[in-house]
PDB file of C-alpha atoms and ligand atoms in Angstrom:
ATOM      1  CA  ILE A 342       1.135   0.171   8.746  1.00  0.00           C
ATOM      2  CA  PRO A 343       1.999   0.262   5.045  1.00  0.00           C
ATOM      3  CA  ALA A 344      -0.743   0.073   2.405  1.00  0.00           C
ATOM      4  CA  LEU A 345       1.051  -2.895   0.860  1.00  0.00           C
ATOM      5  CA  THR A 346       3.675  -5.261   2.230  1.00  0.00           C
ATOM      6  CA  ILE A 347       5.208  -7.931  -0.005  1.00  0.00           C
ATOM      7  CA  GLU A 348       7.754 -10.335   1.473  1.00  0.00           C
ATOM      8  CA  ARG A 349       9.831 -12.869  -0.463  1.00  0.00           C
ATOM      9  CA  LEU A 350       7.077 -13.311  -3.023  1.00  0.00           C
ATOM     10  CA  SER A 351       7.754 -16.030  -5.561  1.00  0.00           C
ATOM     11  CA  LYS A 352       5.888 -17.438  -8.536  1.00  0.00           C
ATOM     12  CA  VAL A 353       6.672 -20.477 -10.598  1.00  0.00           C
ATOM     13  CA  TYR A 354       4.108 -21.012 -13.367  1.00  0.00           C
ATOM     14  CA  ASP A 355       2.812 -24.504 -14.124  1.00  0.00           C
ATOM     15  CA  ASN A 356       5.226 -24.781 -17.043  1.00  0.00           C
ATOM     16  CA  GLY A 357       8.163 -24.330 -14.621  1.00  0.00           C
ATOM     17  CA  PHE A 358       8.874 -20.690 -15.519  1.00  0.00           C
ATOM     18  CA  GLU A 359      10.073 -18.692 -12.505  1.00  0.00           C
ATOM     19  CA  ALA A 360       8.329 -15.318 -12.958  1.00  0.00           C
ATOM     20  CA  LEU A 361       9.044 -13.911  -9.458  1.00  0.00           C
ATOM     21  CA  LYS A 362      12.181 -14.802  -7.539  1.00  0.00           C
ATOM     22  CA  GLY A 363      11.317 -13.789  -3.993  1.00  0.00           C
ATOM     23  CA  ILE A 364      10.588 -10.070  -4.252  1.00  0.00           C
ATOM     24  CA  SER A 365      10.038  -7.810  -1.230  1.00  0.00           C
ATOM     25  CA  LEU A 366       8.677  -4.287  -1.174  1.00  0.00           C
ATOM     26  CA  THR A 367       6.483  -1.997   0.894  1.00  0.00           C
ATOM     27  CA  VAL A 368       4.289   0.872  -0.229  1.00  0.00           C
ATOM     28  CA  GLU A 369       3.404   3.409   2.450  1.00  0.00           C
ATOM     29  CA  GLN A 370      -0.089   4.829   2.841  1.00  0.00           C
ATOM     30  CA  GLY A 371      -0.652   7.870   0.653  1.00  0.00           C
ATOM     31  CA  ASP A 372       2.234   7.012  -1.647  1.00  0.00           C
ATOM     32  CA  PHE A 373       2.178   7.077  -5.431  1.00  0.00           C
ATOM     33  CA  TYR A 374       4.364   4.105  -6.348  1.00  0.00           C
ATOM     34  CA  ALA A 375       5.562   2.902  -9.749  1.00  0.00           C
ATOM     35  CA  LEU A 376       6.561  -0.654 -10.505  1.00  0.00           C
ATOM     36  CA  LEU A 377       8.704  -0.079 -13.569  1.00  0.00           C
ATOM     37  CA  GLY A 378      10.136  -2.772 -15.789  1.00  0.00           C
ATOM     38  CA  PRO A 379      10.317  -4.118 -19.332  1.00  0.00           C
ATOM     39  CA  ASN A 380       7.758  -6.526 -20.794  1.00  0.00           C
ATOM     40  CA  GLY A 381       7.997  -9.927 -19.158  1.00  0.00           C
ATOM     41  CA  ALA A 382       9.624  -8.592 -15.959  1.00  0.00           C
ATOM     42  CA  GLY A 383       6.861  -9.883 -13.659  1.00  0.00           C
ATOM     43  CA  LYS A 384       4.688  -6.786 -13.111  1.00  0.00           C
ATOM     44  CA  SER A 385       1.342  -8.325 -14.065  1.00  0.00           C
ATOM     45  CA  THR A 386       2.171 -11.474 -12.143  1.00  0.00           C
ATOM     46  CA  THR A 387       2.781  -9.383  -9.010  1.00  0.00           C
ATOM     47  CA  ILE A 388      -0.509  -7.542  -9.436  1.00  0.00           C
ATOM     48  CA  GLY A 389      -2.377 -10.743 -10.224  1.00  0.00           C
ATOM     49  CA  ILE A 390      -1.160 -12.228  -6.949  1.00  0.00           C
ATOM     50  CA  ILE A 391      -2.149  -9.153  -4.899  1.00  0.00           C
ATOM     51  CA  CYS A 392      -5.681  -9.464  -6.313  1.00  0.00           C
ATOM     52  CA  SER A 393      -5.741 -13.264  -5.961  1.00  0.00           C
ATOM     53  CA  LEU A 394      -6.183 -13.747  -9.693  1.00  0.00           C
ATOM     54  CA  VAL A 395      -2.896 -15.638  -9.793  1.00  0.00           C
ATOM     55  CA  SER A 396      -1.775 -18.171  -7.175  1.00  0.00           C
ATOM     56  CA  LYS A 397       1.577 -17.549  -5.507  1.00  0.00           C
ATOM     57  CA  SER A 398       4.289 -20.126  -4.959  1.00  0.00           C
ATOM     58  CA  GLY A 399       5.758 -18.605  -1.797  1.00  0.00           C
ATOM     59  CA  GLY A 400       5.976 -15.497   0.346  1.00  0.00           C
ATOM     60  CA  ARG A 401       3.499 -13.146   1.935  1.00  0.00           C
ATOM     61  CA  VAL A 402       1.263 -10.286   0.802  1.00  0.00           C
ATOM     62  CA  GLN A 403      -0.475  -7.946   3.202  1.00  0.00           C
ATOM     63  CA  VAL A 404      -2.874  -5.146   2.214  1.00  0.00           C
ATOM     64  CA  PHE A 405      -3.154  -2.669   5.108  1.00  0.00           C
ATOM     65  CA  ASP A 406      -3.715  -5.048   8.041  1.00  0.00           C
ATOM     66  CA  ALA A 407      -5.114  -7.961   6.031  1.00  0.00           C
ATOM     67  CA  ASP A 408      -2.960 -10.899   4.936  1.00  0.00           C
ATOM     68  CA  ILE A 409      -4.419 -12.040   1.587  1.00  0.00           C
ATOM     69  CA  ASP A 410      -4.182 -15.706   2.628  1.00  0.00           C
ATOM     70  CA  GLU A 411      -5.916 -15.178   5.956  1.00  0.00           C
ATOM     71  CA  ASP A 412      -8.507 -12.545   5.140  1.00  0.00           C
ATOM     72  CA  PHE A 413      -8.894 -12.002   1.411  1.00  0.00           C
ATOM     73  CA  PRO A 414     -12.396 -10.456   1.709  1.00  0.00           C
ATOM     74  CA  ALA A 415     -10.964  -7.653   3.880  1.00  0.00           C
ATOM     75  CA  ALA A 416      -8.111  -7.089   1.437  1.00  0.00           C
ATOM     76  CA  LYS A 417     -10.469  -7.110  -1.546  1.00  0.00           C
ATOM     77  CA  LYS A 418     -12.608  -4.351  -0.058  1.00  0.00           C
ATOM     78  CA  THR A 419      -9.649  -1.985   0.222  1.00  0.00           C
ATOM     79  CA  ILE A 420      -8.258  -2.615  -3.283  1.00  0.00           C
ATOM     80  CA  GLY A 421      -9.419  -1.183  -6.605  1.00  0.00           C
ATOM     81  CA  ILE A 422      -7.875  -2.814  -9.635  1.00  0.00           C
ATOM     82  CA  VAL A 423      -7.496  -1.551 -13.192  1.00  0.00           C
ATOM     83  CA  PRO A 424      -6.319  -4.551 -15.197  1.00  0.00           C
ATOM     84  CA  GLN A 425      -4.377  -4.264 -18.404  1.00  0.00           C
ATOM     85  CA  GLU A 426      -6.953  -5.967 -20.587  1.00  0.00           C
ATOM     86  CA  PHE A 427     -10.512  -4.750 -21.055  1.00  0.00           C
ATOM     87  CA  ASN A 428     -12.596  -7.329 -19.262  1.00  0.00           C
ATOM     88  CA  PHE A 429     -16.069  -5.863 -19.116  1.00  0.00           C
ATOM     89  CA  ASN A 430     -19.217  -7.056 -20.789  1.00  0.00           C
ATOM     90  CA  MET A 431     -19.039  -5.207 -24.098  1.00  0.00           C
ATOM     91  CA  PHE A 432     -22.848  -5.135 -24.388  1.00  0.00           C
ATOM     92  CA  GLU A 433     -23.597  -3.533 -21.007  1.00  0.00           C
ATOM     93  CA  THR A 434     -23.947   0.223 -20.838  1.00  0.00           C
ATOM     94  CA  VAL A 435     -21.179   2.358 -19.382  1.00  0.00           C
ATOM     95  CA  SER A 436     -23.367   3.285 -16.421  1.00  0.00           C
ATOM     96  CA  ASP A 437     -24.429  -0.315 -15.691  1.00  0.00           C
ATOM     97  CA  ILE A 438     -20.828  -1.493 -15.723  1.00  0.00           C
ATOM     98  CA  VAL A 439     -19.925   0.901 -12.897  1.00  0.00           C
ATOM     99  CA  VAL A 440     -23.176   0.513 -10.926  1.00  0.00           C
ATOM    100  CA  ASN A 441     -23.056  -3.303 -11.103  1.00  0.00           C
ATOM    101  CA  GLN A 442     -19.524  -3.292  -9.774  1.00  0.00           C
ATOM    102  CA  GLY A 443     -20.896  -1.642  -6.622  1.00  0.00           C
ATOM    103  CA  GLY A 444     -23.246  -4.605  -6.251  1.00  0.00           C
ATOM    104  CA  TYR A 445     -20.226  -6.883  -6.332  1.00  0.00           C
ATOM    105  CA  TYR A 446     -19.000  -5.096  -3.177  1.00  0.00           C
ATOM    106  CA  GLY A 447     -22.416  -5.300  -1.526  1.00  0.00           C
ATOM    107  CA  MET A 448     -23.122  -1.580  -1.884  1.00  0.00           C
ATOM    108  CA  PRO A 449     -26.730  -0.336  -1.985  1.00  0.00           C
ATOM    109  CA  VAL A 450     -27.710   0.478  -5.560  1.00  0.00           C
ATOM    110  CA  GLU A 451     -28.444   4.133  -4.744  1.00  0.00           C
ATOM    111  CA  LEU A 452     -24.915   4.621  -3.458  1.00  0.00           C
ATOM    112  CA  SER A 453     -23.467   2.830  -6.498  1.00  0.00           C
ATOM    113  CA  ARG A 454     -25.466   5.178  -8.753  1.00  0.00           C
ATOM    114  CA  GLU A 455     -24.208   8.253  -6.897  1.00  0.00           C
ATOM    115  CA  ARG A 456     -20.600   7.114  -7.141  1.00  0.00           C
ATOM    116  CA  ALA A 457     -21.003   6.107 -10.795  1.00  0.00           C
ATOM    117  CA  GLU A 458     -22.275   9.599 -11.584  1.00  0.00           C
ATOM    118  CA  LYS A 459     -19.441  11.235  -9.662  1.00  0.00           C
ATOM    119  CA  TYR A 460     -16.636   9.230 -11.294  1.00  0.00           C
ATOM    120  CA  LEU A 461     -18.119   9.115 -14.800  1.00  0.00           C
ATOM    121  CA  LYS A 462     -18.389  12.919 -14.655  1.00  0.00           C
ATOM    122  CA  GLU A 463     -14.858  13.352 -13.331  1.00  0.00           C
ATOM    123  CA  LEU A 464     -13.510  11.042 -16.034  1.00  0.00           C
ATOM    124  CA  GLY A 465     -15.432  12.720 -18.856  1.00  0.00           C
ATOM    125  CA  LEU A 466     -17.692   9.736 -19.563  1.00  0.00           C
ATOM    126  CA  TRP A 467     -21.020  11.041 -18.295  1.00  0.00           C
ATOM    127  CA  ASP A 468     -22.252  11.842 -21.832  1.00  0.00           C
ATOM    128  CA  LYS A 469     -21.540   8.220 -22.739  1.00  0.00           C
ATOM    129  CA  ARG A 470     -23.378   6.684 -19.797  1.00  0.00           C
ATOM    130  CA  ASN A 471     -26.131   5.060 -21.888  1.00  0.00           C
ATOM    131  CA  VAL A 472     -24.009   3.635 -24.689  1.00  0.00           C
ATOM    132  CA  THR A 473     -22.633   0.102 -24.709  1.00  0.00           C
ATOM    133  CA  SER A 474     -18.977  -0.116 -23.807  1.00  0.00           C
ATOM    134  CA  ARG A 475     -17.985  -1.776 -27.082  1.00  0.00           C
ATOM    135  CA  THR A 476     -18.622   1.528 -28.901  1.00  0.00           C
ATOM    136  CA  LEU A 477     -16.057   3.411 -26.784  1.00  0.00           C
ATOM    137  CA  SER A 478     -12.572   4.340 -27.952  1.00  0.00           C
ATOM    138  CA  GLY A 479      -9.582   2.665 -26.294  1.00  0.00           C
ATOM    139  CA  GLY A 480      -8.890   5.688 -24.088  1.00  0.00           C
ATOM    140  CA  MET A 481     -12.522   5.853 -22.997  1.00  0.00           C
ATOM    141  CA  LYS A 482     -12.511   2.148 -22.139  1.00  0.00           C
ATOM    142  CA  ARG A 483      -9.453   2.729 -19.968  1.00  0.00           C
ATOM    143  CA  ARG A 484     -11.173   5.578 -18.144  1.00  0.00           C
ATOM    144  CA  LEU A 485     -14.232   3.375 -17.713  1.00  0.00           C
ATOM    145  CA  MET A 486     -12.056   0.758 -16.035  1.00  0.00           C
ATOM    146  CA  ILE A 487     -10.779   3.453 -13.651  1.00  0.00           C
ATOM    147  CA  ALA A 488     -14.329   4.593 -12.802  1.00  0.00           C
ATOM    148  CA  ARG A 489     -15.324   0.986 -12.186  1.00  0.00           C
ATOM    149  CA  ALA A 490     -12.324   0.415  -9.913  1.00  0.00           C
ATOM    150  CA  LEU A 491     -13.236   3.462  -7.812  1.00  0.00           C
ATOM    151  CA  VAL A 492     -16.929   2.784  -7.198  1.00  0.00           C
ATOM    152  CA  HIS A 493     -16.301   1.267  -3.731  1.00  0.00           C
ATOM    153  CA  GLU A 494     -13.755   4.020  -2.964  1.00  0.00           C
ATOM    154  CA  PRO A 495     -10.781   1.727  -2.326  1.00  0.00           C
ATOM    155  CA  ARG A 496      -7.925   2.960  -0.134  1.00  0.00           C
ATOM    156  CA  LEU A 497      -5.445   1.378  -2.557  1.00  0.00           C
ATOM    157  CA  LEU A 498      -5.786   1.733  -6.333  1.00  0.00           C
ATOM    158  CA  ILE A 499      -3.648  -0.556  -8.483  1.00  0.00           C
ATOM    159  CA  LEU A 500      -3.333   0.073 -12.215  1.00  0.00           C
ATOM    160  CA  ASP A 501      -1.604  -2.256 -14.653  1.00  0.00           C
ATOM    161  CA  GLU A 502      -0.125  -0.197 -17.537  1.00  0.00           C
ATOM    162  CA  PRO A 503      -3.049   2.264 -17.409  1.00  0.00           C
ATOM    163  CA  THR A 504      -1.923   4.430 -20.313  1.00  0.00           C
ATOM    164  CA  ALA A 505      -0.714   1.742 -22.720  1.00  0.00           C
ATOM    165  CA  GLY A 506      -2.012   2.658 -26.170  1.00  0.00           C
ATOM    166  CA  VAL A 507      -3.463   5.965 -24.948  1.00  0.00           C
ATOM    167  CA  ASP A 508      -2.555   9.115 -26.886  1.00  0.00           C
ATOM    168  CA  ILE A 509      -0.495  11.809 -25.207  1.00  0.00           C
ATOM    169  CA  GLU A 510      -3.315  14.274 -24.587  1.00  0.00           C
ATOM    170  CA  MET A 511      -5.537  11.630 -23.001  1.00  0.00           C
ATOM    171  CA  ARG A 512      -2.557  10.340 -21.028  1.00  0.00           C
ATOM    172  CA  ARG A 513      -2.012  13.798 -19.526  1.00  0.00           C
ATOM    173  CA  SER A 514      -5.631  14.064 -18.442  1.00  0.00           C
ATOM    174  CA  MET A 515      -5.497  10.575 -16.888  1.00  0.00           C
ATOM    175  CA  TRP A 516      -2.324  11.613 -15.046  1.00  0.00           C
ATOM    176  CA  ASP A 517      -4.072  14.709 -13.691  1.00  0.00           C
ATOM    177  CA  PHE A 518      -6.999  12.635 -12.501  1.00  0.00           C
ATOM    178  CA  LEU A 519      -4.769  10.074 -10.765  1.00  0.00           C
ATOM    179  CA  GLN A 520      -2.793  12.842  -9.063  1.00  0.00           C
ATOM    180  CA  GLN A 521      -6.011  14.380  -7.847  1.00  0.00           C
ATOM    181  CA  ILE A 522      -7.296  11.177  -6.235  1.00  0.00           C
ATOM    182  CA  ASN A 523      -3.854  10.530  -4.736  1.00  0.00           C
ATOM    183  CA  ALA A 524      -3.931  14.040  -3.249  1.00  0.00           C
ATOM    184  CA  GLU A 525      -7.321  13.182  -1.739  1.00  0.00           C
ATOM    185  CA  GLY A 526      -5.692  10.268   0.120  1.00  0.00           C
ATOM    186  CA  THR A 527      -5.853   7.187  -2.110  1.00  0.00           C
ATOM    187  CA  THR A 528      -2.615   5.205  -2.257  1.00  0.00           C
ATOM    188  CA  ILE A 529      -1.755   4.410  -5.875  1.00  0.00           C
ATOM    189  CA  ILE A 530       0.453   1.744  -7.392  1.00  0.00           C
ATOM    190  CA  LEU A 531       0.896   1.582 -11.115  1.00  0.00           C
ATOM    191  CA  THR A 532       2.973  -0.568 -13.392  1.00  0.00           C
ATOM    192  CA  THR A 533       4.553   0.965 -16.417  1.00  0.00           C
ATOM    193  CA  HIS A 534       7.403   0.441 -18.802  1.00  0.00           C
ATOM    194  CA  TYR A 535       7.772   4.196 -19.378  1.00  0.00           C
ATOM    195  CA  LEU A 536      10.242   5.905 -17.047  1.00  0.00           C
ATOM    196  CA  GLU A 537       8.661   9.162 -18.210  1.00  0.00           C
ATOM    197  CA  GLU A 538       5.309   8.134 -16.745  1.00  0.00           C
ATOM    198  CA  ALA A 539       6.819   7.075 -13.436  1.00  0.00           C
ATOM    199  CA  GLU A 540       8.756  10.345 -13.327  1.00  0.00           C
ATOM    200  CA  ALA A 541       5.669  12.465 -14.018  1.00  0.00           C
ATOM    201  CA  LEU A 542       3.575  10.819 -11.318  1.00  0.00           C
ATOM    202  CA  CYS A 543       5.328   8.802  -8.687  1.00  0.00           C
ATOM    203  CA  ARG A 544       7.139   9.476  -5.407  1.00  0.00           C
ATOM    204  CA  HIS A 545       8.642   6.009  -5.066  1.00  0.00           C
ATOM    205  CA  ILE A 546       9.723   3.502  -7.623  1.00  0.00           C
ATOM    206  CA  GLY A 547      10.557  -0.187  -7.729  1.00  0.00           C
ATOM    207  CA  ILE A 548      12.407  -1.402 -10.788  1.00  0.00           C
ATOM    208  CA  ILE A 549      11.714  -5.024 -11.628  1.00  0.00           C
ATOM    209  CA  ASN A 550      13.606  -7.164 -14.127  1.00  0.00           C
ATOM    210  CA  HIS A 551      13.535 -10.929 -14.672  1.00  0.00           C
ATOM    211  CA  GLY A 552      11.404 -11.418 -11.553  1.00  0.00           C
ATOM    212  CA  GLU A 553      13.706  -9.466  -9.235  1.00  0.00           C
ATOM    213  CA  ILE A 554      13.500  -5.996  -7.714  1.00  0.00           C
ATOM    214  CA  VAL A 555      16.746  -4.405  -8.834  1.00  0.00           C
ATOM    215  CA  GLU A 556      16.085  -0.938  -7.405  1.00  0.00           C
ATOM    216  CA  ASN A 557      13.653   0.411  -4.819  1.00  0.00           C
ATOM    217  CA  THR A 558      14.005   4.094  -4.066  1.00  0.00           C
ATOM    218  CA  SER A 559      12.446   7.526  -4.174  1.00  0.00           C
ATOM    219  CA  MET A 560      11.990   9.078  -7.589  1.00  0.00           C
ATOM    220  CA  ARG A 561      14.062  12.071  -6.499  1.00  0.00           C
ATOM    221  CA  GLU A 562      16.981   9.835  -5.508  1.00  0.00           C
ATOM    222  CA  LEU A 563      16.771   7.838  -8.731  1.00  0.00           C
ATOM    223  CA  LEU A 564      16.791  10.977 -10.898  1.00  0.00           C
ATOM    224  CA  ARG A 565      19.721  12.389  -8.939  1.00  0.00           C
ATOM    225  CA  ARG A 566      21.740   9.296  -9.781  1.00  0.00           C
ATOM    226  CA  LEU A 567      20.820   9.068 -13.481  1.00  0.00           C
TER     227      LEU A 567
HETATM  228  P1  LIG B2078       5.051  -8.006 -17.206  1.00  0.00           P
HETATM  229  O1  LIG B2078       3.708  -7.666 -16.652  1.00  0.00           O
HETATM  230  O2  LIG B2078       6.168  -7.327 -16.486  1.00  0.00           O
HETATM  231  O3  LIG B2078       5.134  -7.828 -18.682  1.00  0.00           O
HETATM  232  P2  LIG B2078       4.289 -10.747 -16.565  1.00  0.00           P
HETATM  233  O4  LIG B2078       4.107 -10.796 -15.108  1.00  0.00           O
HETATM  234  O5  LIG B2078       3.084 -10.670 -17.433  1.00  0.00           O
HETATM  235  O6  LIG B2078       5.312  -9.578 -16.943  1.00  0.00           O
HETATM  236  O7  LIG B2078       5.095 -12.027 -17.047  1.00  0.00           O
HETATM  237  C1  LIG B2078       6.336 -12.383 -16.431  1.00  0.00           C
HETATM  238  C2  LIG B2078       6.879 -13.622 -17.142  1.00  0.00           C
HETATM  239  O8  LIG B2078       6.055 -14.747 -16.843  1.00  0.00           O
HETATM  240  C3  LIG B2078       6.874 -13.502 -18.659  1.00  0.00           C
HETATM  241  O9  LIG B2078       8.051 -14.133 -19.153  1.00  0.00           O
HETATM  242  C4  LIG B2078       5.625 -14.289 -19.086  1.00  0.00           C
HETATM  243  O10 LIG B2078       5.755 -14.837 -20.374  1.00  0.00           O
HETATM  244  C5  LIG B2078       5.561 -15.351 -18.026  1.00  0.00           C
HETATM  245  N1  LIG B2078       4.180 -15.797 -17.775  1.00  0.00           N
HETATM  246  C6  LIG B2078       3.118 -15.018 -17.496  1.00  0.00           C
HETATM  247  N2  LIG B2078       2.027 -15.762 -17.284  1.00  0.00           N
HETATM  248  C7  LIG B2078       2.407 -17.042 -17.442  1.00  0.00           C
HETATM  249  C8  LIG B2078       1.743 -18.300 -17.371  1.00  0.00           C
HETATM  250  N3  LIG B2078       0.461 -18.370 -17.058  1.00  0.00           N
HETATM  251  N4  LIG B2078       2.460 -19.422 -17.591  1.00  0.00           N
HETATM  252  C9  LIG B2078       3.771 -19.347 -17.896  1.00  0.00           C
HETATM  253  N5  LIG B2078       4.482 -18.202 -17.978  1.00  0.00           N
HETATM  254  C10 LIG B2078       3.802 -17.067 -17.761  1.00  0.00           C
HETATM  255  P1  LIG B2079      -1.599 -20.472 -11.943  1.00  0.00           P
HETATM  256  O1  LIG B2079      -0.366 -21.198 -11.526  1.00  0.00           O
HETATM  257  O2  LIG B2079      -1.733 -19.131 -11.304  1.00  0.00           O
HETATM  258  O3  LIG B2079      -2.870 -21.299 -11.823  1.00  0.00           O
HETATM  259  P2  LIG B2079      -1.327 -21.117 -14.757  1.00  0.00           P
HETATM  260  O4  LIG B2079       0.095 -21.533 -14.956  1.00  0.00           O
HETATM  261  O5  LIG B2079      -2.344 -22.210 -14.600  1.00  0.00           O
HETATM  262  O6  LIG B2079      -1.420 -20.119 -13.512  1.00  0.00           O
HETATM  263  O7  LIG B2079      -1.723 -20.184 -16.003  1.00  0.00           O
HETATM  264  C1  LIG B2079      -2.772 -19.218 -15.927  1.00  0.00           C
HETATM  265  C2  LIG B2079      -3.209 -18.834 -17.344  1.00  0.00           C
HETATM  266  O8  LIG B2079      -2.208 -18.098 -18.079  1.00  0.00           O
HETATM  267  C3  LIG B2079      -3.536 -20.041 -18.185  1.00  0.00           C
HETATM  268  O9  LIG B2079      -4.829 -19.864 -18.720  1.00  0.00           O
HETATM  269  C4  LIG B2079      -2.487 -20.053 -19.285  1.00  0.00           C
HETATM  270  O10 LIG B2079      -3.047 -20.485 -20.501  1.00  0.00           O
HETATM  271  C5  LIG B2079      -2.060 -18.610 -19.405  1.00  0.00           C
HETATM  272  N1  LIG B2079      -0.638 -18.550 -19.908  1.00  0.00           N
HETATM  273  C6  LIG B2079       0.174 -19.590 -20.130  1.00  0.00           C
HETATM  274  N2  LIG B2079       1.407 -19.188 -20.538  1.00  0.00           N
HETATM  275  C7  LIG B2079       1.382 -17.851 -20.577  1.00  0.00           C
HETATM  276  C8  LIG B2079       2.342 -16.843 -20.896  1.00  0.00           C
HETATM  277  N3  LIG B2079       3.611 -17.133 -21.272  1.00  0.00           N
HETATM  278  N4  LIG B2079       1.967 -15.552 -20.782  1.00  0.00           N
HETATM  279  C9  LIG B2079       0.740 -15.247 -20.406  1.00  0.00           C
HETATM  280  N5  LIG B2079      -0.228 -16.134 -20.089  1.00  0.00           N
HETATM  281  C10 LIG B2079       0.077 -17.441 -20.173  1.00  0.00           C
END
């Protein structure tokens, strides 16, 4: 089974705006998939629906074998999400933010601490573990969101514009990290409006515009045609 199956997904916001016009796509297990499109295309809406942060108007979403309408708790356990906006408690320490997230998934605190140490080290944040998150730079906050999303070791990691506002050097090191965890077996979906980022990282790509998937292909095939 695919890691993610989306069928005829639609979204009409309360103000009547049709943000998704019945999109379908699948992402196979182990894939590194880019959802590429300009601002306003519907990328965040799609991700919000997968994580049940946004209600859908129609269609179906399945994460591995769990339909999000029928068994959201099962879907939630397998997903790690890196939202676009920083949404952590700015006064908690870096370490507590990651450890407490483990509690949210019902993990024993010892295990959460072990994982927090592992991912904070891998993401270059271990020296910052005792500072409050509000003192971190933008790039560090982004890496903190990635560490937090990985604490329960999700099979599917979804990142919404993970490198927006991140300088090129930091972006490269985030790319390396994401490629490493993908190589270790985690399926990754990221949204981006940079073709360059999709090209550097992804095996498959869906291009979304005005709430419609206008292209869904392998990166190799897309580059051959450009
Ligand atoms: P992207 O992530 O690709 O930039 P979004 O999914 O955030 O796009 O937004 C898609 C469209 O839906 C945009 O035109 C946006 O203004 C609109 N939109 C997003 N959220 C809402 C909302 N809560 N109510 C009305 N329109 C919205
Ligand atoms: P849902 O149908 O999922 O409940 P809503 O239409 O109620 O979503 O809007 C969710 C949130 O997004 C609201 O808090 C709203 O203020 C905000 N919002 C409204 N318009 C936009 C927009 N154009 N872009 C982004 N967010 C918006």
